[in-house]
C-alpha positions as semicolon CSV with decimal commas, in nm:
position;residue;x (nm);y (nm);z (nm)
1;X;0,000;0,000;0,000
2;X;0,280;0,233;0,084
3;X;0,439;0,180;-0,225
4;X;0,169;0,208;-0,414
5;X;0,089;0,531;-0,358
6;X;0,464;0,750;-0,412
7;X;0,355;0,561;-0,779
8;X;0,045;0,792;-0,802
9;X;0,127;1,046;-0,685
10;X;0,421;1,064;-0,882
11;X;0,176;1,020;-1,247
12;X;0,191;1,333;-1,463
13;X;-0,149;1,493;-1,496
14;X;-0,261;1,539;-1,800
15;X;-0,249;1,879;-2,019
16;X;-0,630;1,892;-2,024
17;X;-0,728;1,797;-1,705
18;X;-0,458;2,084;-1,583
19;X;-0,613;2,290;-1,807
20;X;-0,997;2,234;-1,661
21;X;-0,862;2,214;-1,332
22;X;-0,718;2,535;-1,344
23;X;-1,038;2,725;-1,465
24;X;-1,234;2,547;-1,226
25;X;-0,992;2,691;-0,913
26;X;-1,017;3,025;-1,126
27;X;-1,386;3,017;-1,146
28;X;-1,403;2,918;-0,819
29;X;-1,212;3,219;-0,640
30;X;-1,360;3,477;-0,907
31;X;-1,737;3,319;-0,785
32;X;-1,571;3,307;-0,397
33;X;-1,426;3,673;-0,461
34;X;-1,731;3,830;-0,587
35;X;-1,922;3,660;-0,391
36;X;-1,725;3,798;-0,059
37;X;-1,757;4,124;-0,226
38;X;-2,100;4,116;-0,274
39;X;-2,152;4,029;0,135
40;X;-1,918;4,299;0,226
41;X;-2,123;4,577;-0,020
42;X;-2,442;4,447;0,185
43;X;-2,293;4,454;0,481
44;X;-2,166;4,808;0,468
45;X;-2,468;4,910;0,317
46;X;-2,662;4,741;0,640
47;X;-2,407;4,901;0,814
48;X;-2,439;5,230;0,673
49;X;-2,835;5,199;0,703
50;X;-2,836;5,098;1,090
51;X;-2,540;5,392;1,126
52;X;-2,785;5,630;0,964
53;X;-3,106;5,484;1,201
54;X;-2,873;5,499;1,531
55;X;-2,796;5,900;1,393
56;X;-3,176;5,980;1,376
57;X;-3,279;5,827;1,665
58;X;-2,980;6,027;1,857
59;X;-3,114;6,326;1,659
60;X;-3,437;6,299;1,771
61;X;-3,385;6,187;2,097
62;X;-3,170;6,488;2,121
63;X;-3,459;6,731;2,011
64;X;-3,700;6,514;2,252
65;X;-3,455;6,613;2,521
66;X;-3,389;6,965;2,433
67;X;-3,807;7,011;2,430
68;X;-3,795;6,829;2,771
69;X;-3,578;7,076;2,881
70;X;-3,795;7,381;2,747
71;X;-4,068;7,268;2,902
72;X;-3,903;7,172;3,260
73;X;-3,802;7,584;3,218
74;X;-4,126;7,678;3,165
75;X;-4,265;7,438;3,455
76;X;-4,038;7,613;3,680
77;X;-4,145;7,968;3,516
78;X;-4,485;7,877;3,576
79;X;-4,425;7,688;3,925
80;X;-4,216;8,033;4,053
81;X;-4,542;8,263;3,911
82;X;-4,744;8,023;4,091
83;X;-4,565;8,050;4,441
84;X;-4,554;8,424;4,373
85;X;-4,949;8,433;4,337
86;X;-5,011;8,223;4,598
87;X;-4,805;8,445;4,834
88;X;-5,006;8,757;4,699
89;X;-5,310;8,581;4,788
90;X;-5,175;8,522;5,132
91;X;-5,123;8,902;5,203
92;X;-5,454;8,946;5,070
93;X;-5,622;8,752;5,252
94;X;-5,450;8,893;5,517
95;X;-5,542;9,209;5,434
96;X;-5,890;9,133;5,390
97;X;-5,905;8,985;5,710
98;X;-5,765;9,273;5,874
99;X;-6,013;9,495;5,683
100;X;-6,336;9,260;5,742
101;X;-6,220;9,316;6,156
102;X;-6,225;9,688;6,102
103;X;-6,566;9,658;5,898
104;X;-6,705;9,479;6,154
105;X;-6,601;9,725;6,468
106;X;-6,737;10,005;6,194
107;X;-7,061;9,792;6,186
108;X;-7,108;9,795;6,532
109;X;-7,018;10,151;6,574
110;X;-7,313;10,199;6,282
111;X;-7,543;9,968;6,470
112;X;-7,489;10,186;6,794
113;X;-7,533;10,547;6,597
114;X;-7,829;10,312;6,400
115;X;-8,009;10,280;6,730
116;X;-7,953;10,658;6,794
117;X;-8,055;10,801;6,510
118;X;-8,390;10,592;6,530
119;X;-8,452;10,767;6,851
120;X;-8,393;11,060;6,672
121;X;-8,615;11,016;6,375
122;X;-8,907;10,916;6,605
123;X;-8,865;11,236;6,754
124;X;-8,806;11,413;6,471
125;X;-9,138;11,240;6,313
126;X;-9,359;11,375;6,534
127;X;-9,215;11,745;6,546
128;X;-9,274;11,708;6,163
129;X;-9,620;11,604;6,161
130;X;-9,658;11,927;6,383
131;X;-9,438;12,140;6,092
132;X;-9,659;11,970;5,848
133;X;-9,980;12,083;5,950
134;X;-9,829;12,446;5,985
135;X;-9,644;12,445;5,647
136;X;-10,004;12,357;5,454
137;X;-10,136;12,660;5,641
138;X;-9,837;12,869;5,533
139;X;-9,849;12,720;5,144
140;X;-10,194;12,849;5,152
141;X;-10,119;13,169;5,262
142;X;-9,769;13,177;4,973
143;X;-10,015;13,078;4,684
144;X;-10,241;13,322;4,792
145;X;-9,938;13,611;4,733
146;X;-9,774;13,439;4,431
147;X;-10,143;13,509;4,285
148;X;-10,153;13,827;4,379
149;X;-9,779;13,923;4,361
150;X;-9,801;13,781;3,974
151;X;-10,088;13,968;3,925
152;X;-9,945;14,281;4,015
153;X;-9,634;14,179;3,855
154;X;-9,812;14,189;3,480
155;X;-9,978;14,518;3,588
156;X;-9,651;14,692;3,681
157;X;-9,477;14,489;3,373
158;X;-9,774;14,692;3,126
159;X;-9,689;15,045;3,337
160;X;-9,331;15,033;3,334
161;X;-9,340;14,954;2,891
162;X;-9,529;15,303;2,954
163;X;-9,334;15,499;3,225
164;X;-8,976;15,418;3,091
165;X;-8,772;15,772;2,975
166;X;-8,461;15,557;2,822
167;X;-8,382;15,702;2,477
168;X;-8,241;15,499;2,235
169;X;-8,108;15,817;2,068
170;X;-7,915;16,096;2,193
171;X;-8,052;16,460;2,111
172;X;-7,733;16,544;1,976
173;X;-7,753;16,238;1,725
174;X;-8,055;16,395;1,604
175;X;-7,925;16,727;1,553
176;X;-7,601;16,592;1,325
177;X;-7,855;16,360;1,115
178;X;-8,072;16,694;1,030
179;X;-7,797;16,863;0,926
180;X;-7,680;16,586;0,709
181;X;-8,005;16,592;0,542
182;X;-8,003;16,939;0,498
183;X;-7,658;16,896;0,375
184;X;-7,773;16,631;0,093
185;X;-8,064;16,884;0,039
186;X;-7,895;17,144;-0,031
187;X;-7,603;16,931;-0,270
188;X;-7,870;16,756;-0,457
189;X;-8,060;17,071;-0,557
190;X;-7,739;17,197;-0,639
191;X;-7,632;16,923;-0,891
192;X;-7,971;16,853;-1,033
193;X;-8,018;17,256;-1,097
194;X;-7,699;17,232;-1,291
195;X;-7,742;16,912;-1,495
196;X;-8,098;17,011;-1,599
197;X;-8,061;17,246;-1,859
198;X;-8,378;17,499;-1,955
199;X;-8,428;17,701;-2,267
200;X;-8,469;18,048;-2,289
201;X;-8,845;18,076;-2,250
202;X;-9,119;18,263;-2,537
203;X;-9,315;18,508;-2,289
204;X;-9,620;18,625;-2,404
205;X;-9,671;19,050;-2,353
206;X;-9,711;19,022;-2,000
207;X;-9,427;18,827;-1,924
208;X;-9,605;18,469;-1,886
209;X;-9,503;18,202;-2,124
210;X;-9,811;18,025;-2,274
211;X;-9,940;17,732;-2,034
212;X;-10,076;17,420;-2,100
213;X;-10,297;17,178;-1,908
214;X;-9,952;17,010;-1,818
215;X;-9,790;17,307;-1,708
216;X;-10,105;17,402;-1,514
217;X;-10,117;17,101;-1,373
218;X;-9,744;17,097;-1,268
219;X;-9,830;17,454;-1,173
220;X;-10,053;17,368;-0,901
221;X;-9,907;17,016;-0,800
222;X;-9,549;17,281;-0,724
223;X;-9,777;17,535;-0,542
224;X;-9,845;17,262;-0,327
225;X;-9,461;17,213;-0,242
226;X;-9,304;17,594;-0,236
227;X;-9,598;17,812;-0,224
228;X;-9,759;18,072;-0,436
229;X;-9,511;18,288;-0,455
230;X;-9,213;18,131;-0,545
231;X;-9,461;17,914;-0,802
232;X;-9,480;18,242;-0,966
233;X;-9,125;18,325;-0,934
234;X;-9,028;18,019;-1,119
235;X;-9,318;18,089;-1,403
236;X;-9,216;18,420;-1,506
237;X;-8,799;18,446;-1,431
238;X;-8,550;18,312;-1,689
239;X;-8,338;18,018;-1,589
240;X;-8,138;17,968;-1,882
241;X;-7,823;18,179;-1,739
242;X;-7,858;18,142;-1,381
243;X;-8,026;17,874;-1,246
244;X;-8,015;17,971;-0,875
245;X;-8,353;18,022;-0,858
246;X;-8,458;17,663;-0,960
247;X;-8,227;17,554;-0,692
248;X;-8,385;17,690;-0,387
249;X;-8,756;17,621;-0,542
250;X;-8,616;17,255;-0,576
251;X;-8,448;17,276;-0,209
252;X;-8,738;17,412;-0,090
253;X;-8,961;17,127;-0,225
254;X;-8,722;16,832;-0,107
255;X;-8,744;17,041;0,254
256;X;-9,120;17,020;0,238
257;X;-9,152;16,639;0,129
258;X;-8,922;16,533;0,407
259;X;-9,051;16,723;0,655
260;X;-9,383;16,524;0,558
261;X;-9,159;16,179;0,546
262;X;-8,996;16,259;0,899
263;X;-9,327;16,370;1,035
264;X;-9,536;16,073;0,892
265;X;-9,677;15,777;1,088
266;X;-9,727;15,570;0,857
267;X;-9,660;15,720;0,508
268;X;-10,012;15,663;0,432
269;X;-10,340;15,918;0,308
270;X;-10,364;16,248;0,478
271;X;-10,691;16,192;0,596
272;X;-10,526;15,860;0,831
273;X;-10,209;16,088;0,898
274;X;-10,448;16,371;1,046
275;X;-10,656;16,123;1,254
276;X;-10,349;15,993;1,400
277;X;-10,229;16,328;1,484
278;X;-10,583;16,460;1,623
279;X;-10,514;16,121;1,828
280;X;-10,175;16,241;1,995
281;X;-10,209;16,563;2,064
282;X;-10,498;16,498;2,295
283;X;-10,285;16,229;2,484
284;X;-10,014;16,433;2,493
285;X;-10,266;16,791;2,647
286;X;-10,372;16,479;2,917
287;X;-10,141;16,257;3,009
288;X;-9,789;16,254;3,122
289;X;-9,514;16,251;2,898
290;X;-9,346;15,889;2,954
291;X;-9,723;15,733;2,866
292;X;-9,767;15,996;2,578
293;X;-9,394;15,932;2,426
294;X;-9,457;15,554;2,485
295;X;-9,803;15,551;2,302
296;X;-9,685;15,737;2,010
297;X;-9,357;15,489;2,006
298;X;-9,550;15,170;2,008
299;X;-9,823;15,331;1,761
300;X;-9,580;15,456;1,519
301;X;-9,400;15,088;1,499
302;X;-9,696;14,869;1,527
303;X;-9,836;15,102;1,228
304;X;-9,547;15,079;1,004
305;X;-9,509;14,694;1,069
306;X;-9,858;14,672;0,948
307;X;-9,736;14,824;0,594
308;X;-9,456;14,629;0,442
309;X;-9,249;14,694;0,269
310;X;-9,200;15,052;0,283
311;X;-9,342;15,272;0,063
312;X;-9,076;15,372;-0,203
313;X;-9,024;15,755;-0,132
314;X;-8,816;15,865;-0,367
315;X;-9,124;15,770;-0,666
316;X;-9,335;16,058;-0,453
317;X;-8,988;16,288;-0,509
318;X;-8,935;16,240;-0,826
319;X;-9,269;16,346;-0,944
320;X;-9,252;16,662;-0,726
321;X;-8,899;16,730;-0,940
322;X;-9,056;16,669;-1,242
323;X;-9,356;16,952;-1,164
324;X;-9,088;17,240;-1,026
325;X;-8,894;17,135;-1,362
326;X;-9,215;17,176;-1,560
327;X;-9,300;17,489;-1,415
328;X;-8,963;17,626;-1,443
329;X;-9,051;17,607;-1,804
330;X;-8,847;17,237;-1,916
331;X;-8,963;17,118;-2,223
332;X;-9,090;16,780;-2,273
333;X;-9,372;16,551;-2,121
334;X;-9,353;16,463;-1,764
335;X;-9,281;16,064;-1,798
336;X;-8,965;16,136;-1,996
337;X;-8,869;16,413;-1,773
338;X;-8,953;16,176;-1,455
339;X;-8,675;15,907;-1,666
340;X;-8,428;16,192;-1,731
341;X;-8,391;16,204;-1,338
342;X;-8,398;15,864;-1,253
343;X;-8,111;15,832;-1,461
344;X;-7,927;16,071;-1,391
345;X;-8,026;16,164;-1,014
346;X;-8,165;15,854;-0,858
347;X;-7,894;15,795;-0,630
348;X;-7,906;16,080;-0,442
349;X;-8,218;16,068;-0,449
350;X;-8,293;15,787;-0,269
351;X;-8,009;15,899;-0,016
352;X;-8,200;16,175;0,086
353;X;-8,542;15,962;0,093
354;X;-8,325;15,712;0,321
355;X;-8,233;15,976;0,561
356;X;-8,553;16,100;0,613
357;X;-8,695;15,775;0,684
358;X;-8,422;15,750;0,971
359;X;-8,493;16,010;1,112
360;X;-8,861;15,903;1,077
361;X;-8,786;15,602;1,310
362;X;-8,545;15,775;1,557
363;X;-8,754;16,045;1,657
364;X;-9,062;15,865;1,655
365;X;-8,979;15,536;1,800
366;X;-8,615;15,624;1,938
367;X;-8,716;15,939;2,180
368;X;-8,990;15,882;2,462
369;X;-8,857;16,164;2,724
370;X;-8,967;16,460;2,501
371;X;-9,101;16,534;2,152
372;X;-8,846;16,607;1,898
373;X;-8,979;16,756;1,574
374;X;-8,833;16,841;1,229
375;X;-8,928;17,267;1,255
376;X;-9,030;17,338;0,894
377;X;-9,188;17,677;0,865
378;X;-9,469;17,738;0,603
379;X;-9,524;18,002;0,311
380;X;-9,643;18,343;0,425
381;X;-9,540;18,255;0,796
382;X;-9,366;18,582;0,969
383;X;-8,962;18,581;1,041
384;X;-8,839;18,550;1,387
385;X;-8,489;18,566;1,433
386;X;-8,471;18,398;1,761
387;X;-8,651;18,044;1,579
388;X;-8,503;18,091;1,257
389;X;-8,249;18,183;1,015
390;X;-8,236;18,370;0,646
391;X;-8,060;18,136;0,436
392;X;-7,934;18,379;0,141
393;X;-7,841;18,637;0,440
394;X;-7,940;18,952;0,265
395;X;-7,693;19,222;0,326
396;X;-7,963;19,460;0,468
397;X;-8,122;19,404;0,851
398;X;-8,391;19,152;0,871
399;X;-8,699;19,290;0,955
400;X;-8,842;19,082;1,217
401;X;-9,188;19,165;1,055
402;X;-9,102;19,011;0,692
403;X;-9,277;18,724;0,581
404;X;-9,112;18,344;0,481
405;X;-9,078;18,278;0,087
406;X;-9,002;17,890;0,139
407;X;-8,769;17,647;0,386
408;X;-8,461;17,539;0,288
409;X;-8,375;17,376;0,530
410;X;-8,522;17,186;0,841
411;X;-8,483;17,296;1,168
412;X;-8,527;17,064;1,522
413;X;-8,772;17,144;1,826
414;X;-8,778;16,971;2,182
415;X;-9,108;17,009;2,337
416;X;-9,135;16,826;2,674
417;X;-9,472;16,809;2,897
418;X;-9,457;16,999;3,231
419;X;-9,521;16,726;3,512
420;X;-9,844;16,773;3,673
421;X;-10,004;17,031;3,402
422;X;-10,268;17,002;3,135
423;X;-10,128;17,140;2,750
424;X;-9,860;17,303;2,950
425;X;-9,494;17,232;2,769
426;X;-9,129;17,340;2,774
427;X;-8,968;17,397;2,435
428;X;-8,657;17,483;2,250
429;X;-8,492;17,536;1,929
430;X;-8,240;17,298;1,913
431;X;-8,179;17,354;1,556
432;X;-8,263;17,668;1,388
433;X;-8,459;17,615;0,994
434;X;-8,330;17,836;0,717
435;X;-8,579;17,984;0,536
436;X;-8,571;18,202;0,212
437;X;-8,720;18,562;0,300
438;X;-8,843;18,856;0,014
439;X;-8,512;19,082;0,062
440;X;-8,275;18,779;-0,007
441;X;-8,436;18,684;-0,315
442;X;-8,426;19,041;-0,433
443;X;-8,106;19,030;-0,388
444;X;-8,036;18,710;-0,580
445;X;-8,285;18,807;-0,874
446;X;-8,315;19,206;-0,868
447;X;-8,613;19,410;-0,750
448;X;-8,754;19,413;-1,077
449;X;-8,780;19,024;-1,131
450;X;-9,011;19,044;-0,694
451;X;-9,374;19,054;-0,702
């Protein structure tokens, strides 16, 4: 047996079995190699996968810790704010119980002053029955002269309205607006004298200029204004040259119709206008002169609140231009003439017309302690230097016994009752009226050229 064997081992393989042999062992290792390499890929790759599970749960475990931690804070946060409120609701309590103690010693101090003041009240309840009965007995008696006191009350309220003497106006307020309507008078009679031109007029022997029923008209309407005489002044003198004579019959005119205006209580017919006046001169003869200033105050302004609006003045004006123009001898027909000076005069006119209807108000419903007039003094009337003045001023003395031609401009009276007296009154000339006498107009127009 032992020798048998060195014998085989010793045979020579063969090329092909070496051959097959040798790619089997190749085979083999490449199979053993990859298949070792495939266990180590899946390997690391199990390792890499449990690496990356053992990293995500430290991760998280991590964040699960840090949020534990957060919250342990905010335990303690809340834990320390809870000791803190509990200790503040210690003191309180404390302090409540201290105050509930004082309450209740305040209580029974109450209770005792309670008990008192019951005592008190029962007293006091039957002392105010007894007060009770006499307080009806007195609110009898106060009703009683509340009645009569208001009674007496709304009779003294109706006598003071009539006893007052407060002015709403001064005197001397009164005076400067006069004289700043005689002012605008006198410079509207002026301008309109001058812008009005007349022809030369064609007398007839005699030394009138033929008249129509116009111009007699006009005639008489003017008469109505300035008087007779200067009406026949203005007929028969030239104007063409000098037209100073048509100035003072217009002046003269304006003075007239706003002595009306001022004078007017209610700018209504003359027949109403007369009535009224009949009306207050007998309360003024009989009464005294707060109730008589009073009456005519509320009459005048319950009167012209009972015609509104106003009536226009200045339309009554212009007509009484338009008749002095006429009978100065203007030609034309008395609408277009009436145009002419609403065109060219209208402003001032109305000016003047608004003045007078101040004045109007303020001495009829702005004076109660006296009577202030507007002093205009009529045709014919005799001159007396001591109430008047002469407006040309004639060079010559004034005879105290010549007569008035026309007003120029208005003057201002106070009359004031005498307490205690029937018709019995105490005047003065506050503002002198300027009149036009005979001498000064034969001084502006010659002797000749007079009556």
């Amino acid at each position: 047996m032992q020798s048998a064997t060195p014998q085989m081992l010793s045979l020579p393989p063969s090329s092909s079995t070496t051959r097959i042999g040798t790619y089997v062992g190749i085979v083999g290792i490449t199979a053993i190699t990859a298949f070792g390499a495939w266990k180590a890929a899946n390997l690391w790759r199990e390792f890499q996968r449990s690496r990356e599970l053992d990293q995500d749960t430290c991760r998280k475990q991590q964040n699960e810790l840090k949020l534990l931690r957060i919250s342990l804070d905010e335990r303690q946060v809340e834990v320390e704010e809870k000791k803190k409120a509990l200790k503040s609701t210690v003191e309180q309590q404390e302090r409540l119980r201290s105050k509930l103690q004082e309450q209740e010693r305040e209580t029974e101090t109450l209770k005792r002053q309670n008990r008192s003041l019951s005592e008190k009240v029962n007293q006091l309840s039957t002392a105010n029955h007894k007060l009770e009965g006499e307080l009806q007995r007195i609110r009898t008696e106060f009703e009683g002269t509340t009645d009569l006191l208001r009674r007496r009350t709304t009779e003294l309220k109706g006598a003071q309205t009539f006893l007052t003497k407060a002015d709403q106006i001064a005197g001397a307020d009164v005076i400067r607006l006069v004289e700043e309507l005689n002012a605008e008078v006198m410079q509207t009679a002026a301008t309109m004298a001058e812008g009005v031109q007349i022809e030369e007029k064609k007398l007839q022997p005699g030394g009138k200029e033929l008249e129509s029923n116009v111009t007699r008209e006009a005639d008489a309407r003017t008469e109505e204004y300035i008087g007779p005489r200067l009406t026949e002044l203005l007929k028969t003198s030239e104007h063409h040259e000098d037209p100073i004579l048509v100035q003072i019959a217009l002046q003269a005119g304006m003075a007239a119709y706003v002595h009306w205006a001022i004078s007017s209580w209610c700018f209504e017919s003359q027949d109403d206008e007369h009535m009224l006046s009949e009306i207050y001169a007998r309360v003024r003869e009989t009464e005294e002169q707060a109730v008589s200033g009073r009456w005519r105050q509320l009459t005048r302004t319950h009167l012209q609140r009972m015609f509104v609006p106003t009536p226009d003045l200045s339309v009554g004006m212009v007509e009484m231009f338009t008749n002095v123009f006429l009978t100065a001898g203007l030609k034309g027909d008395a609408i277009s003439i009436q145009q002419r000076l609403i065109n060219h005069f209208m402003d001032r006119i109305q000016l003047v017309c608004r003045l007078a209807q101040q004045l109007n108000k303020h001495i009829g419903e702005g004076v109660t302690s006296c009577d202030l007039e507007v002093l205009f003094i009529a045709d014919g009337a005799p001159f007396h230097s001591h109430t008047m003045e002469d407006s040309v001023g004639s060079d010559g003395i004034i005879n105290d016994q010549e007569h008035v031609v026309c007003t120029t401009d208005l003057g201002l009276v106070r009359a004031e009752k005498i307490s205690g007296t029937v018709g019995d009154w105490h005047e003065a000339v506050l503002l002198k009226p300027k009149v036009v006498l005979q001498s000064g107009l034969a001084g502006l127009i010659g002797e000749q050229a007079m009556f």
